[in-house]
Amino acid sequence: MSTHTEHAEHGGDIRSIMTGEKPKNGHDAERKLNFWERIYLVEIFKGLVNTFKMMFRPSTTIDYVGEKSRENQRHIPAVGYRGEHYLKVDDSNNIKCVACFMCSTACPAECITIVGDQTDVDQFGAQRFKAPEVFEIDMLKCIYCGMCVEACPKDAIAMSTTYNQVGTKRGDFIFDKARLLKNNDEFMESLGLARSGKDKDGRYPLSPDGCGPDVTHGVQPFRQGVRQDGA
Amino acid sequence: MGLEQMIPSLAGDGFFTTQVNKVIGWARKNSLWPYPFGTACCAIEMMATLNSRYDLSRFGAEVIRFSPRQSDLLIVSGRVVLKMMPVLTEIYQQMGEPKWVISMGACASTGGVFNTYPQIQGVDQFIPVDVYIPGCPPRPESLIDGVLKIQQIIDGQAERGEFTRPTVEAN
């Protein structure tokens, strides 16, 4: 201890200078090691006991790929996760989008390309004003912010939970209208809904129109995100 | 590339050489040494991929090398600006053959939201990119998928992306 106080007086310990306190025993580097501490075997064994304890704990690694991959170990995002886009259709399988360019205007990455087109007469005999002839999203440029979904006045674009798409060509990531509609079919099928997003009771649980006061946009019953235990 | 050029008998298509190539490919794909070119938030996800929860070392891509001479997989994760691009090009050229490149995230692949003059609108304008990973940033699972895709490319199950450099025509 005496050596340490001398150090403090000579400005060796910055903490004791700043606080004016004596350094604690734990900082005393001058302590003599006894015999067992000097041969280090006991300390190594103590460390190994900790290592062996950890070996029998359940693994924190998720089984992302492989045959042993378990469903509850993977990240399955909840509905509402912002993955790949899909274009919705209405009950008569017409595309909901009216090519108003709101989404491509709101897009910060400017990754949406729309070319408008006039459509045929719908089932009520009315002329639908517009529909997209070309609707392309560059999935590589997209930052998955969801602003297109918020901007859409017709609830025509939304985001599915698919997020792990990799590819070797840049052109593979430009999703056209057919691919986005295919995304819609796949996503609705995985949720057990009809192609237009209608469930068995005739409601539209994914649509903001049918959600009422529910701030989750009606997606709460579909929440399937599963977290790993203890995560 | 690499070993195939050093052994002349490996250039053929015979049974023996095919088997040797298979063994070489198996060794290569299970010991990828990545060079982390992390310049932005994608690098955080890359670190998360290396952690115990996602554990990239299961796929052999465990040893992160900070020297391009020792690595064979370049993970470009993050924005690359005009001043950084010569550095990245030099790093790519310093890597020994065979080498593969992952372009991770929107910024490295296409420029993302940064449609500005200093931002490189996709590193594939300058270096050949094998696997693109979309996302801003991509989840660690996506990076694992990208590394698995690189393994498929090494194995010959997936095709390598074409690299067409924009050529300057002489007047």
Short mmCIF file of C-alpha atoms in Angstrom, two decimals:
data_model
loop_
_atom_site.label_atom_id
_atom_site.label_comp_id
_atom_site.label_asym_id
_atom_site.label_seq_id
_atom_site.Cartn_x
_atom_site.Cartn_y
_atom_site.Cartn_z
CA MET A 1 0.00 0.00 0.00
CA SER A 2 2.78 2.37 0.79
CA THR A 3 4.16 2.16 -2.72
CA HIS A 4 0.77 2.99 -4.15
CA THR A 5 0.29 6.14 -2.15
CA GLU A 6 3.71 7.26 -3.28
CA HIS A 7 2.59 6.70 -6.83
CA ALA A 8 -0.46 8.85 -6.26
CA GLU A 9 1.65 11.64 -4.88
CA HIS A 10 3.90 11.49 -7.85
CA GLY A 11 0.99 11.60 -10.21
CA GLY A 12 1.09 8.00 -11.28
CA ASP A 13 -2.58 7.22 -10.70
CA ILE A 14 -4.83 9.62 -12.57
CA ARG A 15 -7.94 8.52 -10.70
CA SER A 16 -6.52 9.24 -7.28
CA ILE A 17 -5.31 12.63 -8.44
CA MET A 18 -8.71 13.62 -9.76
CA THR A 19 -10.77 12.35 -6.83
CA GLY A 20 -8.28 12.77 -4.06
CA GLU A 21 -9.12 9.31 -2.81
CA LYS A 22 -6.75 6.54 -2.03
CA PRO A 23 -6.71 3.85 -4.66
CA LYS A 24 -8.59 0.71 -3.71
CA ASN A 25 -6.96 -2.58 -2.98
CA GLY A 26 -8.09 -4.02 -6.29
CA HIS A 27 -5.78 -1.68 -8.12
CA ASP A 28 -2.79 -2.69 -6.09
CA ALA A 29 -0.40 -4.18 -8.59
CA GLU A 30 2.29 -4.80 -6.04
CA ARG A 31 0.49 -7.67 -4.30
CA LYS A 32 2.57 -10.80 -4.03
CA LEU A 33 1.06 -13.88 -5.68
CA ASN A 34 1.04 -17.02 -3.60
CA PHE A 35 2.23 -20.40 -4.83
CA TRP A 36 -1.06 -21.60 -6.42
CA GLU A 37 -1.58 -18.35 -8.19
CA ARG A 38 1.93 -18.40 -9.53
CA ILE A 39 1.62 -21.80 -11.25
CA TYR A 40 -1.67 -20.63 -12.87
CA LEU A 41 -3.08 -24.16 -13.06
CA VAL A 42 -5.87 -23.45 -10.60
CA GLU A 43 -6.89 -20.32 -12.47
CA ILE A 44 -6.89 -22.13 -15.79
CA PHE A 45 -9.05 -24.85 -14.30
CA LYS A 46 -11.47 -22.25 -12.95
CA GLY A 47 -11.80 -20.81 -16.42
CA LEU A 48 -12.30 -24.23 -17.95
CA VAL A 49 -15.09 -24.99 -15.50
CA ASN A 50 -16.89 -21.97 -16.88
CA THR A 51 -16.29 -23.18 -20.43
CA PHE A 52 -17.65 -26.63 -19.69
CA LYS A 53 -20.70 -25.13 -18.03
CA MET A 54 -21.45 -23.21 -21.22
CA MET A 55 -21.17 -26.39 -23.27
CA PHE A 56 -24.26 -27.84 -21.66
CA ARG A 57 -26.36 -24.74 -22.07
CA PRO A 58 -28.79 -24.51 -25.01
CA SER A 59 -27.18 -22.91 -28.01
CA THR A 60 -28.01 -19.32 -28.85
CA THR A 61 -27.36 -19.87 -32.53
CA ILE A 62 -30.44 -19.98 -34.71
CA ASP A 63 -30.69 -22.87 -37.14
CA TYR A 64 -31.19 -20.78 -40.19
CA VAL A 65 -30.45 -23.40 -42.82
CA GLY A 66 -30.18 -27.13 -42.83
CA GLU A 67 -32.28 -30.19 -42.16
CA LYS A 68 -32.33 -29.62 -38.43
CA SER A 69 -33.66 -26.11 -38.83
CA ARG A 70 -36.54 -25.71 -36.46
CA GLU A 71 -39.44 -23.42 -37.06
CA ASN A 72 -39.27 -21.73 -33.69
CA GLN A 73 -35.58 -20.98 -34.05
CA ARG A 74 -35.84 -19.00 -37.22
CA HIS A 75 -36.85 -15.41 -37.60
CA ILE A 76 -40.36 -15.45 -38.97
CA PRO A 77 -41.39 -11.85 -39.28
CA ALA A 78 -44.83 -10.73 -38.22
CA VAL A 79 -47.31 -9.37 -40.70
CA GLY A 80 -46.41 -5.75 -40.93
CA TYR A 81 -42.74 -6.47 -41.41
CA ARG A 82 -41.52 -4.50 -44.38
CA GLY A 83 -40.28 -7.04 -46.86
CA GLU A 84 -40.89 -7.34 -50.57
CA HIS A 85 -43.81 -5.48 -52.06
CA TYR A 86 -46.93 -6.93 -53.58
CA LEU A 87 -49.67 -5.39 -55.67
CA LYS A 88 -53.18 -6.06 -54.42
CA VAL A 89 -56.14 -7.05 -56.51
CA ASP A 90 -59.84 -6.53 -55.82
CA ASP A 91 -62.56 -9.18 -55.73
CA SER A 92 -62.90 -9.37 -59.50
CA ASN A 93 -59.15 -9.83 -59.90
CA ASN A 94 -58.59 -6.32 -61.20
CA ILE A 95 -55.39 -4.70 -60.12
CA LYS A 96 -56.19 -2.07 -57.52
CA CYS A 97 -53.53 0.37 -58.63
CA VAL A 98 -54.77 3.35 -60.63
CA ALA A 99 -51.32 4.61 -61.66
CA CYS A 100 -51.56 7.86 -59.73
CA PHE A 101 -47.78 8.00 -59.22
CA MET A 102 -48.17 8.76 -55.50
CA CYS A 103 -45.89 5.91 -54.48
CA SER A 104 -43.17 6.74 -56.96
CA THR A 105 -43.33 10.37 -55.85
CA ALA A 106 -43.10 9.45 -52.19
CA CYS A 107 -40.29 6.98 -52.75
CA PRO A 108 -37.03 8.40 -51.40
CA ALA A 109 -34.94 6.01 -53.45
CA GLU A 110 -36.93 6.64 -56.65
CA CYS A 111 -37.07 2.97 -57.38
CA ILE A 112 -40.66 2.71 -58.68
CA THR A 113 -41.38 3.06 -62.38
CA ILE A 114 -45.00 3.41 -63.49
CA VAL A 115 -46.48 3.80 -66.93
CA GLY A 116 -50.22 4.41 -66.88
CA ASP A 117 -52.79 2.78 -69.12
CA GLN A 118 -56.53 2.97 -69.70
CA THR A 119 -58.49 -0.12 -68.82
CA ASP A 120 -61.54 -1.94 -70.00
CA VAL A 121 -65.01 -1.56 -68.59
CA ASP A 122 -65.41 -3.18 -65.18
CA GLN A 123 -68.27 -5.38 -64.03
CA PHE A 124 -70.59 -2.43 -63.35
CA GLY A 125 -70.13 -1.05 -66.81
CA ALA A 126 -68.02 1.84 -65.62
CA GLN A 127 -64.77 2.80 -67.17
CA ARG A 128 -61.97 2.38 -64.68
CA PHE A 129 -59.92 5.44 -65.04
CA LYS A 130 -56.41 4.09 -65.13
CA ALA A 131 -54.29 1.10 -64.38
CA PRO A 132 -50.56 0.61 -64.61
CA GLU A 133 -49.26 -0.73 -67.86
CA VAL A 134 -45.79 -1.00 -66.37
CA PHE A 135 -45.18 -1.18 -62.65
CA GLU A 136 -41.59 -1.92 -61.79
CA ILE A 137 -39.78 -1.80 -58.48
CA ASP A 138 -36.03 -2.04 -58.32
CA MET A 139 -35.68 -4.16 -55.21
CA LEU A 140 -31.98 -3.40 -54.93
CA LYS A 141 -32.55 0.33 -54.87
CA CYS A 142 -35.52 0.06 -52.52
CA ILE A 143 -34.79 0.79 -48.89
CA TYR A 144 -37.98 -0.87 -47.59
CA CYS A 145 -39.17 2.23 -45.76
CA GLY A 146 -42.86 1.64 -46.50
CA MET A 147 -43.57 5.16 -47.68
CA CYS A 148 -45.16 3.87 -50.87
CA VAL A 149 -47.60 1.86 -48.77
CA GLU A 150 -48.48 4.92 -46.73
CA ALA A 151 -48.83 7.14 -49.77
CA CYS A 152 -51.13 4.85 -51.70
CA PRO A 153 -54.70 6.25 -51.73
CA LYS A 154 -56.18 3.03 -53.11
CA ASP A 155 -54.53 0.56 -50.72
CA ALA A 156 -53.06 -1.11 -53.77
CA ILE A 157 -49.48 -1.72 -52.69
CA ALA A 158 -48.32 -3.39 -49.51
CA MET A 159 -45.34 -5.27 -48.23
CA SER A 160 -45.04 -8.97 -47.58
CA THR A 161 -42.70 -10.60 -45.12
CA THR A 162 -40.22 -12.00 -47.62
CA TYR A 163 -36.83 -10.53 -46.96
CA ASN A 164 -34.09 -12.93 -47.96
CA GLN A 165 -33.78 -12.68 -51.70
CA VAL A 166 -30.27 -12.73 -53.09
CA GLY A 167 -29.20 -12.87 -56.70
CA THR A 168 -26.28 -12.72 -59.04
CA LYS A 169 -27.60 -10.20 -61.54
CA ARG A 170 -28.85 -6.69 -61.03
CA GLY A 171 -31.60 -7.28 -63.53
CA ASP A 172 -33.06 -10.06 -61.40
CA PHE A 173 -34.14 -7.54 -58.83
CA ILE A 174 -36.31 -5.39 -61.06
CA PHE A 175 -39.71 -6.79 -60.17
CA ASP A 176 -42.36 -6.18 -62.78
CA LYS A 177 -46.13 -6.22 -62.41
CA ALA A 178 -46.46 -9.98 -62.89
CA ARG A 179 -43.87 -10.69 -60.22
CA LEU A 180 -45.50 -8.31 -57.77
CA LEU A 181 -48.86 -9.93 -58.36
CA LYS A 182 -47.25 -13.31 -57.85
CA ASN A 183 -45.92 -12.02 -54.54
CA ASN A 184 -49.51 -11.12 -53.66
CA ASP A 185 -50.76 -14.62 -54.43
CA GLU A 186 -48.00 -16.29 -52.46
CA PHE A 187 -48.40 -14.04 -49.45
CA MET A 188 -52.19 -14.40 -49.34
CA GLU A 189 -51.86 -18.14 -49.69
CA SER A 190 -49.41 -18.29 -46.80
CA LEU A 191 -51.89 -16.38 -44.65
CA GLY A 192 -54.82 -18.53 -45.75
CA LEU A 193 -56.66 -15.70 -47.43
CA ALA A 194 -58.26 -15.40 -50.84
CA ARG A 195 -56.38 -13.70 -53.64
CA SER A 196 -58.05 -10.39 -52.89
CA GLY A 197 -57.17 -10.64 -49.21
CA LYS A 198 -60.67 -11.74 -48.13
CA ASP A 199 -60.99 -14.23 -45.30
CA LYS A 200 -63.75 -16.78 -44.75
CA ASP A 201 -66.01 -14.28 -42.98
CA GLY A 202 -65.88 -11.90 -45.92
CA ARG A 203 -63.66 -9.39 -44.18
CA TYR A 204 -60.37 -7.94 -45.31
CA PRO A 205 -58.04 -8.25 -42.33
CA LEU A 206 -55.02 -6.82 -44.12
CA SER A 207 -56.82 -3.83 -45.53
CA PRO A 208 -57.05 -0.51 -43.69
CA ASP A 209 -60.67 -0.22 -44.88
CA GLY A 210 -61.92 -3.08 -42.77
CA CYS A 211 -59.91 -2.53 -39.65
CA GLY A 212 -62.06 -0.04 -37.75
CA PRO A 213 -60.47 1.39 -34.64
CA ASP A 214 -57.76 -1.25 -34.58
CA VAL A 215 -54.49 0.62 -34.94
CA THR A 216 -52.69 -2.54 -35.99
CA HIS A 217 -54.61 -2.42 -39.27
CA GLY A 218 -56.24 -5.68 -38.36
CA VAL A 219 -53.04 -7.67 -38.56
CA GLN A 220 -53.03 -8.73 -34.91
CA PRO A 221 -54.65 -12.13 -35.45
CA PHE A 222 -52.09 -12.85 -38.13
CA ARG A 223 -49.12 -12.10 -36.03
CA GLN A 224 -46.85 -15.08 -36.46
CA GLY A 225 -43.49 -13.71 -35.48
CA VAL A 226 -41.85 -16.17 -33.13
CA ARG A 227 -38.91 -15.27 -31.07
CA GLN A 228 -36.44 -17.72 -29.75
CA ASP A 229 -36.67 -18.47 -26.03
CA GLY A 230 -34.62 -16.10 -23.98
CA ALA A 231 -33.88 -13.83 -26.89
CA MET B 1 -7.66 -19.03 -61.77
CA GLY B 2 -5.17 -19.89 -59.11
CA LEU B 3 -4.35 -23.53 -58.67
CA GLU B 4 -5.87 -24.64 -61.95
CA GLN B 5 -3.41 -22.55 -63.91
CA MET B 6 -0.44 -23.80 -61.95
CA ILE B 7 -1.16 -27.47 -62.64
CA PRO B 8 -1.36 -27.95 -66.42
CA SER B 9 -3.16 -31.26 -66.19
CA LEU B 10 -6.09 -29.55 -64.48
CA ALA B 11 -6.93 -27.65 -67.64
CA GLY B 12 -8.55 -30.69 -69.24
CA ASP B 13 -11.94 -32.23 -68.75
CA GLY B 14 -10.99 -35.77 -67.81
CA PHE B 15 -12.35 -37.79 -64.93
CA PHE B 16 -9.36 -37.24 -62.69
CA THR B 17 -9.21 -33.49 -63.20
CA THR B 18 -12.94 -33.14 -62.58
CA GLN B 19 -12.59 -34.94 -59.27
CA VAL B 20 -9.63 -32.77 -58.31
CA ASN B 21 -11.59 -29.67 -59.23
CA LYS B 22 -14.43 -30.90 -57.06
CA VAL B 23 -12.10 -31.34 -54.10
CA ILE B 24 -10.58 -27.91 -54.66
CA GLY B 25 -14.03 -26.36 -54.90
CA TRP B 26 -15.15 -28.12 -51.74
CA ALA B 27 -12.11 -26.83 -49.89
CA ARG B 28 -12.59 -23.33 -51.21
CA LYS B 29 -16.24 -23.01 -50.46
CA ASN B 30 -15.85 -24.19 -46.90
CA SER B 31 -13.00 -21.85 -46.07
CA LEU B 32 -14.03 -18.46 -47.34
CA TRP B 33 -12.04 -15.70 -45.74
CA PRO B 34 -14.00 -12.49 -46.01
CA TYR B 35 -12.56 -9.02 -46.22
CA PRO B 36 -15.01 -6.68 -44.52
CA PHE B 37 -15.26 -3.43 -46.44
CA GLY B 38 -17.70 -1.87 -44.04
CA THR B 39 -18.38 1.80 -44.56
CA ALA B 40 -21.88 2.26 -43.14
CA CYS B 41 -24.72 0.65 -41.26
CA CYS B 42 -24.60 -2.56 -43.28
CA ALA B 43 -21.33 -3.25 -41.48
CA ILE B 44 -23.27 -3.42 -38.21
CA GLU B 45 -25.43 -6.17 -39.64
CA MET B 46 -22.28 -7.86 -40.89
CA MET B 47 -20.92 -7.85 -37.35
CA ALA B 48 -24.22 -9.26 -36.12
CA THR B 49 -23.91 -12.06 -38.65
CA LEU B 50 -20.54 -12.97 -37.23
CA ASN B 51 -21.86 -13.09 -33.70
CA SER B 52 -22.99 -16.22 -31.97
CA ARG B 53 -26.67 -15.82 -32.75
CA TYR B 54 -26.23 -16.06 -36.51
CA ASP B 55 -22.75 -17.61 -36.44
CA LEU B 56 -21.32 -17.30 -39.92
CA SER B 57 -18.51 -19.68 -38.91
CA ARG B 58 -20.87 -22.60 -39.45
CA PHE B 59 -20.42 -21.99 -43.15
CA GLY B 60 -16.66 -21.61 -42.99
CA ALA B 61 -16.62 -17.86 -43.49
CA GLU B 62 -15.38 -17.29 -39.99
CA VAL B 63 -11.93 -15.82 -40.33
CA ILE B 64 -12.34 -12.14 -41.03
CA ARG B 65 -9.13 -10.90 -42.59
CA PHE B 66 -8.28 -7.24 -42.61
CA SER B 67 -5.60 -7.78 -45.20
CA PRO B 68 -6.79 -8.17 -48.78
CA ARG B 69 -3.86 -10.43 -49.55
CA GLN B 70 -5.19 -13.09 -47.22
CA SER B 71 -8.85 -12.94 -48.10
CA ASP B 72 -10.88 -14.25 -51.00
CA LEU B 73 -14.33 -12.80 -50.38
CA LEU B 74 -14.87 -9.06 -50.45
CA ILE B 75 -18.03 -7.95 -48.67
CA VAL B 76 -18.77 -4.39 -49.75
CA SER B 77 -21.19 -3.23 -47.09
CA GLY B 78 -22.10 0.39 -47.08
CA ARG B 79 -21.93 3.54 -49.11
CA VAL B 80 -18.96 4.01 -51.39
CA VAL B 81 -18.25 7.55 -52.44
CA LEU B 82 -16.09 8.87 -55.23
CA LYS B 83 -13.06 9.30 -53.03
CA MET B 84 -13.41 5.82 -51.55
CA MET B 85 -13.78 4.02 -54.84
CA PRO B 86 -10.04 4.05 -55.76
CA VAL B 87 -9.36 2.52 -52.35
CA LEU B 88 -11.91 -0.20 -52.93
CA THR B 89 -10.56 -0.88 -56.40
CA GLU B 90 -7.06 -1.18 -55.04
CA ILE B 91 -8.23 -3.53 -52.31
CA TYR B 92 -9.96 -5.65 -54.91
CA GLN B 93 -6.85 -5.75 -57.07
CA GLN B 94 -4.70 -6.69 -54.11
CA MET B 95 -6.80 -9.73 -53.33
CA GLY B 96 -5.37 -12.93 -54.68
CA GLU B 97 -7.24 -15.08 -57.17
CA PRO B 98 -9.70 -16.68 -56.86
CA LYS B 99 -11.86 -13.97 -55.37
CA TRP B 100 -15.53 -13.24 -55.02
CA VAL B 101 -17.44 -10.09 -54.19
CA ILE B 102 -20.68 -9.62 -52.28
CA SER B 103 -22.41 -6.28 -52.69
CA MET B 104 -24.42 -5.93 -49.52
CA GLY B 105 -27.29 -3.51 -49.18
CA ALA B 106 -28.95 -0.92 -51.34
CA CYS B 107 -26.15 1.65 -51.25
CA ALA B 108 -23.34 -0.63 -52.38
CA SER B 109 -25.50 -2.27 -55.01
CA THR B 110 -27.27 0.66 -56.61
CA GLY B 111 -26.56 3.79 -54.61
CA GLY B 112 -29.83 3.51 -52.73
CA VAL B 113 -31.37 6.79 -51.67
CA PHE B 114 -28.18 8.68 -52.30
CA ASN B 115 -28.65 9.74 -55.87
CA THR B 116 -25.97 12.39 -55.58
CA TYR B 117 -22.80 13.21 -57.42
CA PRO B 118 -20.22 11.78 -54.98
CA GLN B 119 -22.09 8.54 -54.43
CA ILE B 120 -21.13 5.58 -56.58
CA GLN B 121 -24.37 4.27 -58.05
CA GLY B 122 -23.43 0.66 -57.56
CA VAL B 123 -19.92 -0.70 -57.06
CA ASP B 124 -20.47 -3.05 -59.98
CA GLN B 125 -19.60 -0.18 -62.26
CA PHE B 126 -16.01 -0.63 -61.16
CA ILE B 127 -15.50 -4.09 -59.72
CA PRO B 128 -17.25 -7.33 -60.68
CA VAL B 129 -19.92 -8.29 -58.18
CA ASP B 130 -21.01 -11.89 -57.79
CA VAL B 131 -23.89 -11.68 -55.36
CA TYR B 132 -26.20 -8.76 -54.62
CA ILE B 133 -28.09 -8.57 -51.35
CA PRO B 134 -31.05 -6.17 -51.23
CA GLY B 135 -32.15 -4.48 -48.06
CA CYS B 136 -31.42 -1.35 -46.12
CA PRO B 137 -29.66 -2.85 -44.28
CA PRO B 138 -30.19 -6.53 -45.05
CA ARG B 139 -30.93 -8.85 -42.18
CA PRO B 140 -28.11 -11.19 -41.11
CA GLU B 141 -30.08 -14.04 -42.65
CA SER B 142 -29.79 -12.31 -45.99
CA LEU B 143 -26.02 -12.12 -45.65
CA ILE B 144 -25.96 -15.82 -44.76
CA ASP B 145 -27.99 -16.44 -47.91
CA GLY B 146 -25.48 -14.40 -49.86
CA VAL B 147 -22.54 -16.41 -48.54
CA LEU B 148 -24.42 -19.62 -49.36
CA LYS B 149 -24.95 -18.28 -52.87
CA ILE B 150 -21.21 -17.65 -53.16
CA GLN B 151 -20.67 -21.24 -52.07
CA GLN B 152 -23.04 -22.39 -54.79
CA ILE B 153 -21.10 -20.33 -57.33
CA ILE B 154 -17.85 -21.94 -56.22
CA ASP B 155 -19.47 -25.33 -56.39
CA GLY B 156 -20.73 -24.67 -59.88
CA GLN B 157 -24.41 -24.88 -58.91
CA ALA B 158 -25.03 -21.24 -59.65
CA GLU B 159 -23.68 -19.12 -62.44
CA ARG B 160 -21.34 -16.28 -61.86
CA GLY B 161 -22.76 -12.88 -62.71
CA GLU B 162 -21.54 -11.28 -65.86
CA PHE B 163 -19.35 -8.26 -65.57
CA THR B 164 -19.56 -5.84 -68.43
CA ARG B 165 -17.39 -2.88 -67.86
CA PRO B 166 -18.53 0.27 -69.65
CA THR B 167 -15.86 0.78 -72.25
CA VAL B 168 -14.74 4.17 -73.46
CA GLU B 169 -14.79 4.21 -77.22
CA ALA B 170 -11.80 5.86 -78.87
CA ASN B 171 -12.80 8.70 -81.11
#
